[in-house]
Amino acid sequence: MSRGAETIRRETVAALYERELRAFEAAHPTSREIHERAKGSLLSGVPMNWMTRWPGSFPVFFSEASGATVTDVDGHDYADLCLGDTGAMTGHSPPATADAVGERLRSGITTMLPSGDSVAVGEELGRRFGVSRWQITVSATDANRFVIRLAREITGRSKVLVFNHCYHGSVDEALVTLDDDVVVPRDGSVGPPVDPSLTTMVVEFNDLDALERALALGDVACVLTEPALTNVGIVLPADGFHDGMRELTREHGALLVIDETHTLCCGPGGYTAEHGLEPDLVTIGKPIAGGIPVGAYGMSDEIARRVVDHTSWDHADEGGVGGTLAGNALSVAAIRATLAEVLTEQAFTHMVSLARRFEAGVEAAIEAHGLPWQVTRLGCRAEYMFAPARPRTGAEAAAAFDPELDRLMHLYMLNRGVLMTPFHMMALMSPATTEVQVDAHTAAFEQAASELCE
Ligand SMILES: Cc1ncc(COP(=O)(O)O)c(C=O)c1O
């Protein structure tokens, strides 16, 4: 049976959304009540503005999260495939991390002195990602911001090159997009400090010719990229793209920074280790401390030597790289335990096999209903898009976004006990995720596909 997209009528999408919204409101009276009260003290009734971006008429407040299950204040359990948009890829409160953190909480949280755990963390990150010298930050955003500063400092060049529709956190230089080949602030960028075309060059992912033209201008300090884009849906690198990018960056004297914050989903050493990349610097954050706020950046011996040569040690605390709580003992203890006991090789085997199961279930339903959609998997992360072809660039991925279907599918899943990452149809597997949870999503997806094709 192949009925296809032409049979997905917009009136059906709208009617299903209205039905789901009524069901949502009826099922979440306590969340609604808390949100009403929260509006009096929190901007928009949430502790951070993007929490308004969940589906439904108000945010769901949660009471507990454990393993891959979240329980809300109205008593509903959810199979959590969002996992804090990767911050909880370890599963919620993994016991090994919780134990290490509990111990550290009672024996000194932050002191301005290094703790012994940091040595084990540096060694393990070096072993996993193949770059030898590490620093610990409070977030992945910070790691990216500091690496950009360091790249400018040691190359003496002013610009950063990023790919269109990238996301690297709230980093000024990377909150940009292309508008007819002109670099502009991305939609929603709050108070951009300067015209971003002064700081940043932007080309499309997978376009080596455009990359070469940009690098040939000679003012790019570093290329900052995820190895596959994951924040505009998944955009996989084309064959030869990484080799070409490495060659071009070397040829034109630009450093190559690989942001593994999301692509750690590929394995213990991220995409870098899985595919033998040779970055000059690696940045990371989110899940490496099991959900405790942290980030890190690492560099090769050669870059470390140049950084040390350029560091004004008398001013190391005020040079724009740092943060009083960066490298605090609590975060570092959490990373050590998480890497040693949670995000292990064995855990990834389980997580990747669940993502394959997710992918197969979604593919089968797409096929059965003849829908012009597709699913892409990257390690233990999978995502479906409401468009027939896999995008090769950020612009293609952004153009494929269907806001009406997106909000319907998120709400449809939530109402059936499955949490998807709010900004797109992304699912992530943790060591605690089960086949039953993946199958719950597959069943709901099949039901939605069926209703949409009626
Ligand atoms: C690839 C990538 N890098 C960095 C970040 C920033 O992480 P944080 O918001 O934890 O600083 C994000 C956040 O989504 C990300 O997706």
GROMACS .gro file of C-alpha atoms and ligand atoms in nm:
model
  470
    1MET     CA    1   0.000   0.000   0.000
    2SER     CA    2   0.152   0.331  -0.100
    3ARG     CA    3  -0.062   0.632  -0.031
    4GLY     CA    4   0.208   0.894   0.017
    5ALA     CA    5   0.232   1.253   0.121
    6GLU     CA    6  -0.030   1.375  -0.115
    7THR     CA    7  -0.280   1.200   0.112
    8ILE     CA    8  -0.154   1.391   0.420
    9ARG     CA    9  -0.400   1.672   0.417
   10ARG     CA   10  -0.321   1.986   0.616
   11GLU     CA   11  -0.676   1.979   0.759
   12THR     CA   12  -0.601   1.635   0.900
   13VAL     CA   13  -0.280   1.762   1.061
   14ALA     CA   14  -0.464   2.058   1.213
   15ALA     CA   15  -0.756   1.846   1.338
   16LEU     CA   16  -0.525   1.587   1.496
   17TYR     CA   17  -0.327   1.864   1.663
   18GLU     CA   18  -0.642   2.015   1.816
   19ARG     CA   19  -0.750   1.672   1.944
   20GLU     CA   20  -0.405   1.605   2.093
   21LEU     CA   21  -0.392   1.948   2.254
   22ARG     CA   22  -0.724   1.886   2.433
   23ALA     CA   23  -0.599   1.548   2.552
   24PHE     CA   24  -0.276   1.708   2.674
   25GLU     CA   25  -0.456   1.976   2.873
   26ALA     CA   26  -0.694   1.727   3.032
   27ALA     CA   27  -0.404   1.503   3.140
   28HIS     CA   28  -0.175   1.769   3.292
   29PRO     CA   29  -0.374   1.983   3.541
   30THR     CA   30  -0.089   2.000   3.795
   31SER     CA   31   0.168   2.114   3.539
   32ARG     CA   32  -0.076   2.382   3.427
   33GLU     CA   33  -0.129   2.499   3.784
   34ILE     CA   34   0.244   2.516   3.860
   35HIS     CA   35   0.310   2.700   3.536
   36GLU     CA   36   0.042   2.958   3.615
   37ARG     CA   37   0.207   3.027   3.949
   38ALA     CA   38   0.558   3.025   3.798
   39LYS     CA   39   0.463   3.306   3.562
   40GLY     CA   40   0.469   3.537   3.867
   41SER     CA   41   0.839   3.484   3.939
   42LEU     CA   42   1.003   3.331   3.632
   43LEU     CA   43   1.012   3.491   3.290
   44SER     CA   44   0.741   3.307   3.091
   45GLY     CA   45   0.703   3.071   3.386
   46VAL     CA   46   1.020   2.869   3.321
   47PRO     CA   47   1.375   2.886   3.457
   48MET     CA   48   1.519   2.912   3.104
   49ASN     CA   49   1.340   3.053   2.802
   50TRP     CA   50   1.379   2.754   2.565
   51MET     CA   51   1.179   2.537   2.806
   52THR     CA   52   0.873   2.700   2.651
   53ARG     CA   53   0.955   2.513   2.331
   54TRP     CA   54   0.803   2.183   2.439
   55PRO     CA   55   0.477   2.084   2.268
   56GLY     CA   56   0.146   2.158   2.440
   57SER     CA   57  -0.012   2.472   2.582
   58PHE     CA   58   0.228   2.486   2.878
   59PRO     CA   59   0.546   2.304   2.982
   60VAL     CA   60   0.523   1.971   3.160
   61PHE     CA   61   0.692   1.995   3.501
   62PHE     CA   62   0.876   1.680   3.605
   63SER     CA   63   0.912   1.532   3.951
   64GLU     CA   64   1.164   1.255   3.892
   65ALA     CA   65   1.395   1.124   3.623
   66SER     CA   66   1.573   0.795   3.659
   67GLY     CA   67   1.744   0.580   3.396
   68ALA     CA   68   1.556   0.652   3.074
   69THR     CA   69   1.224   0.731   3.242
   70VAL     CA   70   1.085   1.070   3.339
   71THR     CA   71   0.785   1.104   3.571
   72ASP     CA   72   0.584   1.425   3.563
   73VAL     CA   73   0.399   1.603   3.844
   74ASP     CA   74   0.069   1.455   3.722
   75GLY     CA   75   0.209   1.105   3.766
   76HIS     CA   76   0.269   1.015   3.399
   77ASP     CA   77   0.578   0.813   3.308
   78TYR     CA   78   0.761   0.883   2.982
   79ALA     CA   79   1.015   0.684   2.782
   80ASP     CA   80   1.270   0.963   2.757
   81LEU     CA   81   1.424   0.968   2.408
   82CYS     CA   82   1.518   1.335   2.452
   83LEU     CA   83   1.759   1.273   2.737
   84GLY     CA   84   1.819   1.640   2.806
   85ASP     CA   85   1.915   1.693   2.439
   86THR     CA   86   2.223   1.476   2.506
   87GLY     CA   87   2.300   1.615   2.855
   88ALA     CA   88   2.155   1.291   2.995
   89MET     CA   89   2.275   1.049   2.725
   90THR     CA   90   2.409   0.853   3.024
   91GLY     CA   91   2.053   0.797   3.147
   92HIS     CA   92   1.928   1.011   3.436
   93SER     CA   93   2.131   1.002   3.758
   94PRO     CA   94   2.352   0.707   3.658
   95PRO     CA   95   2.442   0.534   3.987
   96ALA     CA   96   2.823   0.546   3.937
   97THR     CA   97   2.813   0.923   3.871
   98ALA     CA   98   2.567   0.985   4.154
   99ASP     CA   99   2.791   0.794   4.400
  100ALA     CA  100   3.106   0.981   4.297
  101VAL     CA  101   2.926   1.315   4.310
  102GLY     CA  102   2.768   1.231   4.648
  103GLU     CA  103   3.110   1.155   4.794
  104ARG     CA  104   3.263   1.470   4.647
  105LEU     CA  105   2.974   1.684   4.772
  106ARG     CA  106   3.079   1.599   5.126
  107SER     CA  107   3.453   1.644   5.071
  108GLY     CA  108   3.493   1.978   4.894
  109ILE     CA  109   3.308   2.104   4.588
  110THR     CA  110   3.519   2.393   4.461
  111THR     CA  111   3.850   2.528   4.592
  112MET     CA  112   4.056   2.691   4.311
  113LEU     CA  113   4.302   2.402   4.356
  114PRO     CA  114   4.321   2.113   4.111
  115SER     CA  115   4.189   1.778   4.234
  116GLY     CA  116   4.357   1.444   4.164
  117ASP     CA  117   4.058   1.330   3.958
  118SER     CA  118   4.147   1.587   3.692
  119VAL     CA  119   4.460   1.392   3.597
  120ALA     CA  120   4.262   1.075   3.533
  121VAL     CA  121   4.011   1.280   3.333
  122GLY     CA  122   4.279   1.441   3.113
  123GLU     CA  123   4.438   1.102   3.046
  124GLU     CA  124   4.107   0.935   2.962
  125LEU     CA  125   3.990   1.217   2.733
  126GLY     CA  126   4.329   1.203   2.558
  127ARG     CA  127   4.300   0.827   2.512
  128ARG     CA  128   3.951   0.859   2.367
  129PHE     CA  129   3.991   1.155   2.133
  130GLY     CA  130   4.359   1.137   2.036
  131VAL     CA  131   4.452   1.492   2.141
  132SER     CA  132   4.675   1.509   2.444
  133ARG     CA  133   4.629   1.830   2.648
  134TRP     CA  134   4.295   1.914   2.810
  135GLN     CA  135   4.121   2.192   3.000
  136ILE     CA  136   3.788   2.171   3.183
  137THR     CA  137   3.514   2.435   3.147
  138VAL     CA  138   3.164   2.485   3.285
  139SER     CA  139   2.985   2.416   2.954
  140ALA     CA  140   3.043   2.315   2.594
  141THR     CA  141   2.963   2.674   2.497
  142ASP     CA  142   3.256   2.789   2.708
  143ALA     CA  143   3.483   2.527   2.553
  144ASN     CA  144   3.397   2.659   2.206
  145ARG     CA  145   3.436   3.022   2.308
  146PHE     CA  146   3.779   2.960   2.461
  147VAL     CA  147   3.903   2.756   2.169
  148ILE     CA  148   3.806   3.035   1.928
  149ARG     CA  149   4.004   3.285   2.139
  150LEU     CA  150   4.304   3.054   2.150
  151ALA     CA  151   4.290   2.994   1.774
  152ARG     CA  152   4.285   3.369   1.710
  153GLU     CA  153   4.568   3.424   1.954
  154ILE     CA  154   4.806   3.165   1.815
  155THR     CA  155   4.734   3.217   1.444
  156GLY     CA  156   4.712   3.596   1.457
  157ARG     CA  157   4.404   3.571   1.233
  158SER     CA  158   4.065   3.726   1.300
  159LYS     CA  159   3.798   3.498   1.155
  160VAL     CA  160   3.616   3.179   1.241
  161LEU     CA  161   3.461   2.961   0.972
  162VAL     CA  162   3.144   2.766   1.052
  163PHE     CA  163   2.891   2.577   0.842
  164ASN     CA  164   2.546   2.709   0.762
  165HIS     CA  165   2.285   2.613   1.027
  166CYS     CA  166   2.548   2.493   1.271
  167TYR     CA  167   2.492   2.521   1.644
  168HIS     CA  168   2.777   2.532   1.896
  169GLY     CA  169   2.603   2.687   2.196
  170SER     CA  170   2.560   3.056   2.273
  171VAL     CA  171   2.884   3.150   2.097
  172ASP     CA  172   2.861   3.492   1.931
  173GLU     CA  173   3.072   3.399   1.629
  174ALA     CA  174   2.858   3.092   1.554
  175LEU     CA  175   2.508   3.244   1.588
  176VAL     CA  176   2.503   3.315   1.217
  177THR     CA  177   2.347   3.199   0.897
  178LEU     CA  178   2.373   3.263   0.525
  179ASP     CA  179   2.121   3.485   0.353
  180ASP     CA  180   2.197   3.475  -0.021
  181ASP     CA  181   2.566   3.426   0.053
  182VAL     CA  182   2.573   3.711   0.307
  183VAL     CA  183   2.658   3.625   0.668
  184VAL     CA  184   2.378   3.751   0.897
  185PRO     CA  185   2.273   3.686   1.258
  186ARG     CA  186   2.067   3.369   1.274
  187ASP     CA  187   1.693   3.403   1.341
  188GLY     CA  188   1.633   3.495   1.703
  189SER     CA  189   1.995   3.591   1.779
  190VAL     CA  190   1.965   3.817   2.084
  191GLY     CA  191   2.165   4.141   2.074
  192PRO     CA  192   2.447   4.040   1.838
  193PRO     CA  193   2.753   4.239   1.954
  194VAL     CA  194   2.879   4.323   1.604
  195ASP     CA  195   2.792   4.255   1.242
  196PRO     CA  196   2.881   3.882   1.235
  197SER     CA  197   3.033   3.908   0.887
  198LEU     CA  198   3.322   4.083   1.065
  199THR     CA  199   3.397   3.777   1.275
  200THR     CA  200   3.271   3.481   1.082
  201MET     CA  201   3.271   3.314   0.742
  202VAL     CA  202   2.993   3.069   0.663
  203VAL     CA  203   2.981   2.804   0.393
  204GLU     CA  204   2.755   2.504   0.337
  205PHE     CA  205   2.846   2.172   0.496
  206ASN     CA  206   2.985   1.922   0.241
  207ASP     CA  207   3.088   2.200   0.000
  208LEU     CA  208   3.466   2.167  -0.028
  209ASP     CA  209   3.489   2.416  -0.314
  210ALA     CA  210   3.326   2.690  -0.107
  211LEU     CA  211   3.546   2.595   0.188
  212GLU     CA  212   3.857   2.626  -0.024
  213ARG     CA  213   3.753   2.967  -0.160
  214ALA     CA  214   3.693   3.094   0.194
  215LEU     CA  215   4.016   2.955   0.339
  216ALA     CA  216   4.220   3.090   0.047
  217LEU     CA  217   4.147   3.444   0.173
  218GLY     CA  218   4.398   3.368   0.449
  219ASP     CA  219   4.221   3.520   0.750
  220VAL     CA  220   4.052   3.215   0.902
  221ALA     CA  221   4.195   3.122   1.242
  222CYS     CA  222   3.989   2.804   1.274
  223VAL     CA  223   3.714   2.600   1.122
  224LEU     CA  224   3.469   2.502   1.397
  225THR     CA  225   3.238   2.215   1.308
  226GLU     CA  226   3.050   1.916   1.430
  227PRO     CA  227   3.168   1.609   1.236
  228ALA     CA  228   2.806   1.564   1.124
  229LEU     CA  229   2.556   1.844   1.176
  230THR     CA  230   2.308   1.739   1.446
  231ASN     CA  231   2.123   2.057   1.530
  232VAL     CA  232   1.928   2.112   1.210
  233GLY     CA  233   1.835   1.748   1.188
  234ILE     CA  234   2.122   1.516   1.105
  235VAL     CA  235   2.337   1.605   0.804
  236LEU     CA  236   2.597   1.336   0.744
  237PRO     CA  237   2.935   1.418   0.591
  238ALA     CA  238   2.969   1.310   0.228
  239ASP     CA  239   3.244   1.062   0.140
  240GLY     CA  240   3.576   1.242   0.135
  241PHE     CA  241   3.446   1.557   0.307
  242HIS     CA  242   3.651   1.514   0.624
  243ASP     CA  243   3.969   1.423   0.436
  244GLY     CA  244   3.920   1.723   0.210
  245MET     CA  245   3.852   1.957   0.502
  246ARG     CA  246   4.163   1.837   0.685
  247GLU     CA  247   4.378   1.882   0.377
  248LEU     CA  248   4.244   2.231   0.305
  249THR     CA  249   4.275   2.354   0.663
  250ARG     CA  250   4.637   2.234   0.675
  251GLU     CA  251   4.716   2.386   0.337
  252HIS     CA  252   4.573   2.726   0.435
  253GLY     CA  253   4.701   2.739   0.793
  254ALA     CA  254   4.359   2.727   0.964
  255LEU     CA  255   4.312   2.511   1.274
  256LEU     CA  256   4.047   2.240   1.269
  257VAL     CA  257   3.821   2.227   1.575
  258ILE     CA  258   3.584   1.930   1.601
  259ASP     CA  259   3.290   1.981   1.837
  260GLU     CA  260   3.197   1.635   1.971
  261THR     CA  261   2.929   1.754   2.215
  262HIS     CA  262   2.651   1.567   2.032
  263THR     CA  263   2.851   1.327   1.816
  264LEU     CA  264   2.983   1.150   2.122
  265CYS     CA  265   2.677   0.942   2.031
  266CYS     CA  266   2.902   0.763   1.777
  267GLY     CA  267   3.111   0.584   2.040
  268PRO     CA  268   3.342   0.633   2.341
  269GLY     CA  269   3.574   0.861   2.141
  270GLY     CA  270   3.296   1.022   1.938
  271TYR     CA  271   3.297   1.050   1.560
  272THR     CA  272   3.666   1.147   1.579
  273ALA     CA  273   3.776   0.806   1.704
  274GLU     CA  274   3.519   0.607   1.504
  275HIS     CA  275   3.635   0.764   1.176
  276GLY     CA  276   4.001   0.840   1.249
  277LEU     CA  277   3.975   1.220   1.224
  278GLU     CA  278   4.284   1.428   1.306
  279PRO     CA  279   4.157   1.753   1.460
  280ASP     CA  280   4.387   2.016   1.608
  281LEU     CA  281   4.137   2.075   1.888
  282VAL     CA  282   3.832   1.891   2.021
  283THR     CA  283   3.549   2.044   2.222
  284ILE     CA  284   3.290   1.854   2.423
  285GLY     CA  285   3.040   1.891   2.706
  286LYS     CA  286   2.687   1.784   2.802
  287PRO     CA  287   2.687   1.408   2.883
  288ILE     CA  288   3.048   1.357   2.992
  289ALA     CA  289   2.961   1.432   3.355
  290GLY     CA  290   2.626   1.251   3.353
  291GLY     CA  291   2.430   1.577   3.352
  292ILE     CA  292   2.645   1.779   3.594
  293PRO     CA  293   2.729   2.104   3.406
  294VAL     CA  294   3.069   2.074   3.242
  295GLY     CA  295   3.264   2.111   2.918
  296ALA     CA  296   3.618   2.041   2.805
  297TYR     CA  297   3.858   2.115   2.524
  298GLY     CA  298   4.165   1.926   2.417
  299MET     CA  299   4.448   2.004   2.179
  300SER     CA  300   4.738   1.830   2.009
  301ASP     CA  301   5.093   1.859   2.146
  302GLU     CA  302   5.181   2.104   1.870
  303ILE     CA  303   4.885   2.334   1.948
  304ALA     CA  304   4.956   2.304   2.320
  305ARG     CA  305   5.312   2.425   2.263
  306ARG     CA  306   5.187   2.728   2.072
  307VAL     CA  307   4.921   2.804   2.333
  308VAL     CA  308   5.176   2.788   2.614
  309ASP     CA  309   5.410   3.018   2.420
  310HIS     CA  310   5.128   3.271   2.381
  311THR     CA  311   4.998   3.256   2.738
  312SER     CA  312   5.065   3.552   2.960
  313TRP     CA  313   5.081   3.353   3.284
  314ASP     CA  314   5.065   3.660   3.508
  315HIS     CA  315   4.726   3.735   3.356
  316ALA     CA  316   4.595   3.381   3.306
  317ASP     CA  317   4.295   3.455   3.528
  318GLU     CA  318   4.172   3.753   3.326
  319GLY     CA  319   4.256   3.678   2.965
  320GLY     CA  320   3.907   3.572   2.859
  321VAL     CA  321   3.968   3.199   2.903
  322GLY     CA  322   3.855   3.053   3.233
  323GLY     CA  323   3.571   3.087   3.482
  324THR     CA  324   3.599   3.063   3.861
  325LEU     CA  325   3.410   2.734   3.877
  326ALA     CA  326   3.580   2.582   3.570
  327GLY     CA  327   3.759   2.259   3.662
  328ASN     CA  328   3.584   2.241   4.000
  329ALA     CA  329   3.629   1.917   4.191
  330LEU     CA  330   3.263   1.817   4.175
  331SER     CA  331   3.238   1.834   3.795
  332VAL     CA  332   3.570   1.662   3.752
  333ALA     CA  333   3.472   1.375   3.985
  334ALA     CA  334   3.153   1.341   3.782
  335ILE     CA  335   3.343   1.319   3.452
  336ARG     CA  336   3.585   1.064   3.590
  337ALA     CA  337   3.310   0.831   3.708
  338THR     CA  338   3.093   0.882   3.398
  339LEU     CA  339   3.373   0.799   3.156
  340ALA     CA  340   3.502   0.507   3.359
  341GLU     CA  341   3.173   0.341   3.445
  342VAL     CA  342   2.883   0.476   3.240
  343LEU     CA  343   2.977   0.576   2.883
  344THR     CA  344   3.177   0.259   2.828
  345GLU     CA  345   3.240   0.058   2.512
  346GLN     CA  346   2.987  -0.199   2.631
  347ALA     CA  347   2.724   0.069   2.696
  348PHE     CA  348   2.765   0.203   2.342
  349THR     CA  349   2.711  -0.145   2.195
  350HIS     CA  350   2.373  -0.155   2.368
  351MET     CA  351   2.285   0.206   2.279
  352VAL     CA  352   2.373   0.174   1.910
  353SER     CA  353   2.177  -0.150   1.878
  354LEU     CA  354   1.869   0.024   2.022
  355ALA     CA  355   1.910   0.312   1.776
  356ARG     CA  356   1.920   0.056   1.492
  357ARG     CA  357   1.596  -0.091   1.627
  358PHE     CA  358   1.441   0.257   1.639
  359GLU     CA  359   1.557   0.325   1.282
  360ALA     CA  360   1.421  -0.008   1.153
  361GLY     CA  361   1.081   0.047   1.320
  362VAL     CA  362   1.041   0.396   1.177
  363GLU     CA  363   1.163   0.289   0.833
  364ALA     CA  364   0.913   0.003   0.824
  365ALA     CA  365   0.622   0.235   0.906
  366ILE     CA  366   0.735   0.494   0.651
  367GLU     CA  367   0.755   0.220   0.389
  368ALA     CA  368   0.421   0.063   0.482
  369HIS     CA  369   0.239   0.394   0.448
  370GLY     CA  370   0.436   0.517   0.147
  371LEU     CA  371   0.529   0.835   0.327
  372PRO     CA  372   0.791   1.061   0.164
  373TRP     CA  373   0.990   1.077   0.487
  374GLN     CA  374   1.321   0.930   0.592
  375VAL     CA  375   1.518   0.844   0.901
  376THR     CA  376   1.890   0.893   0.959
  377ARG     CA  377   2.098   0.730   1.230
  378LEU     CA  378   2.429   0.844   1.375
  379GLY     CA  379   2.558   0.603   1.640
  380CYS     CA  380   2.297   0.594   1.916
  381ARG     CA  381   2.106   0.896   1.779
  382ALA     CA  382   1.835   0.877   1.516
  383GLU     CA  383   1.611   1.134   1.359
  384TYR     CA  384   1.328   1.140   1.109
  385MET     CA  385   1.256   1.422   0.872
  386PHE     CA  386   0.936   1.494   0.685
  387ALA     CA  387   1.109   1.510   0.348
  388PRO     CA  388   1.204   1.233   0.104
  389ALA     CA  389   1.577   1.292   0.056
  390ARG     CA  390   1.857   1.310   0.309
  391PRO     CA  391   1.986   1.668   0.318
  392ARG     CA  392   2.349   1.728   0.219
  393THR     CA  393   2.367   2.079   0.362
  394GLY     CA  394   2.229   2.278   0.651
  395ALA     CA  395   2.020   2.487   0.411
  396GLU     CA  396   1.856   2.175   0.266
  397ALA     CA  397   1.786   2.041   0.615
  398ALA     CA  398   1.634   2.372   0.727
  399ALA     CA  399   1.418   2.388   0.413
  400ALA     CA  400   1.281   2.039   0.489
  401PHE     CA  401   1.153   2.147   0.831
  402ASP     CA  402   0.774   2.117   0.857
  403PRO     CA  403   0.662   2.307   1.169
  404GLU     CA  404   0.302   2.181   1.164
  405LEU     CA  405   0.394   1.815   1.140
  406ASP     CA  406   0.677   1.867   1.386
  407ARG     CA  407   0.455   2.009   1.661
  408LEU     CA  408   0.188   1.747   1.599
  409MET     CA  409   0.433   1.455   1.617
  410HIS     CA  410   0.597   1.586   1.934
  411LEU     CA  411   0.263   1.623   2.107
  412TYR     CA  412   0.134   1.292   1.972
  413MET     CA  413   0.439   1.116   2.118
  414LEU     CA  414   0.420   1.299   2.450
  415ASN     CA  415   0.053   1.203   2.488
  416ARG     CA  416   0.154   0.839   2.437
  417GLY     CA  417   0.433   0.847   2.691
  418VAL     CA  418   0.734   0.920   2.468
  419LEU     CA  419   0.951   1.233   2.495
  420MET     CA  420   1.127   1.343   2.176
  421THR     CA  421   1.388   1.622   2.167
  422PRO     CA  422   1.181   1.939   2.138
  423PHE     CA  423   1.353   2.117   1.851
  424HIS     CA  424   1.331   1.836   1.596
  425MET     CA  425   1.235   1.466   1.572
  426MET     CA  426   1.549   1.342   1.742
  427ALA     CA  427   1.574   1.028   1.954
  428LEU     CA  428   1.870   0.929   2.164
  429MET     CA  429   1.946   0.603   2.345
  430SER     CA  430   2.112   0.574   2.686
  431PRO     CA  431   2.263   0.273   2.863
  432ALA     CA  432   1.935   0.250   3.057
  433THR     CA  433   1.701   0.266   2.755
  434THR     CA  434   1.510  -0.057   2.682
  435GLU     CA  435   1.368  -0.228   2.374
  436VAL     CA  436   1.021  -0.185   2.526
  437GLN     CA  437   1.071   0.193   2.527
  438VAL     CA  438   1.190   0.197   2.166
  439ASP     CA  439   0.894  -0.020   2.065
  440ALA     CA  440   0.655   0.218   2.242
  441HIS     CA  441   0.779   0.490   2.010
  442THR     CA  442   0.749   0.264   1.705
  443ALA     CA  443   0.388   0.177   1.792
  444ALA     CA  444   0.296   0.546   1.839
  445PHE     CA  445   0.474   0.639   1.515
  446GLU     CA  446   0.285   0.366   1.326
  447GLN     CA  447  -0.045   0.489   1.473
  448ALA     CA  448   0.033   0.851   1.378
  449ALA     CA  449   0.131   0.750   1.023
  450SER     CA  450  -0.193   0.558   0.991
  451GLU     CA  451  -0.407   0.846   1.112
  452LEU     CA  452  -0.224   1.096   0.892
  453CYS     CA  453  -0.290   0.885   0.582
  454GLU     CA  454  -0.664   0.835   0.650
  455LIG     C1  455   2.728   2.071   1.899
  455LIG     C2  456   2.704   2.154   2.021
  455LIG     N1  457   2.807   2.218   2.078
  455LIG     C3  458   2.792   2.292   2.188
  455LIG     C4  459   2.669   2.306   2.247
  455LIG     C5  460   2.654   2.392   2.369
  455LIG     O1  461   2.629   2.316   2.481
  455LIG     P1  462   2.587   2.392   2.617
  455LIG     O2  463   2.454   2.455   2.586
  455LIG     O3  464   2.577   2.281   2.715
  455LIG     O4  465   2.691   2.490   2.646
  455LIG     C6  466   2.559   2.244   2.191
  455LIG     C7  467   2.425   2.258   2.250
  455LIG     O5  468   2.324   2.210   2.202
  455LIG     C8  469   2.576   2.164   2.076
  455LIG     O6  470   2.474   2.100   2.017
   0.00000   0.00000   0.00000
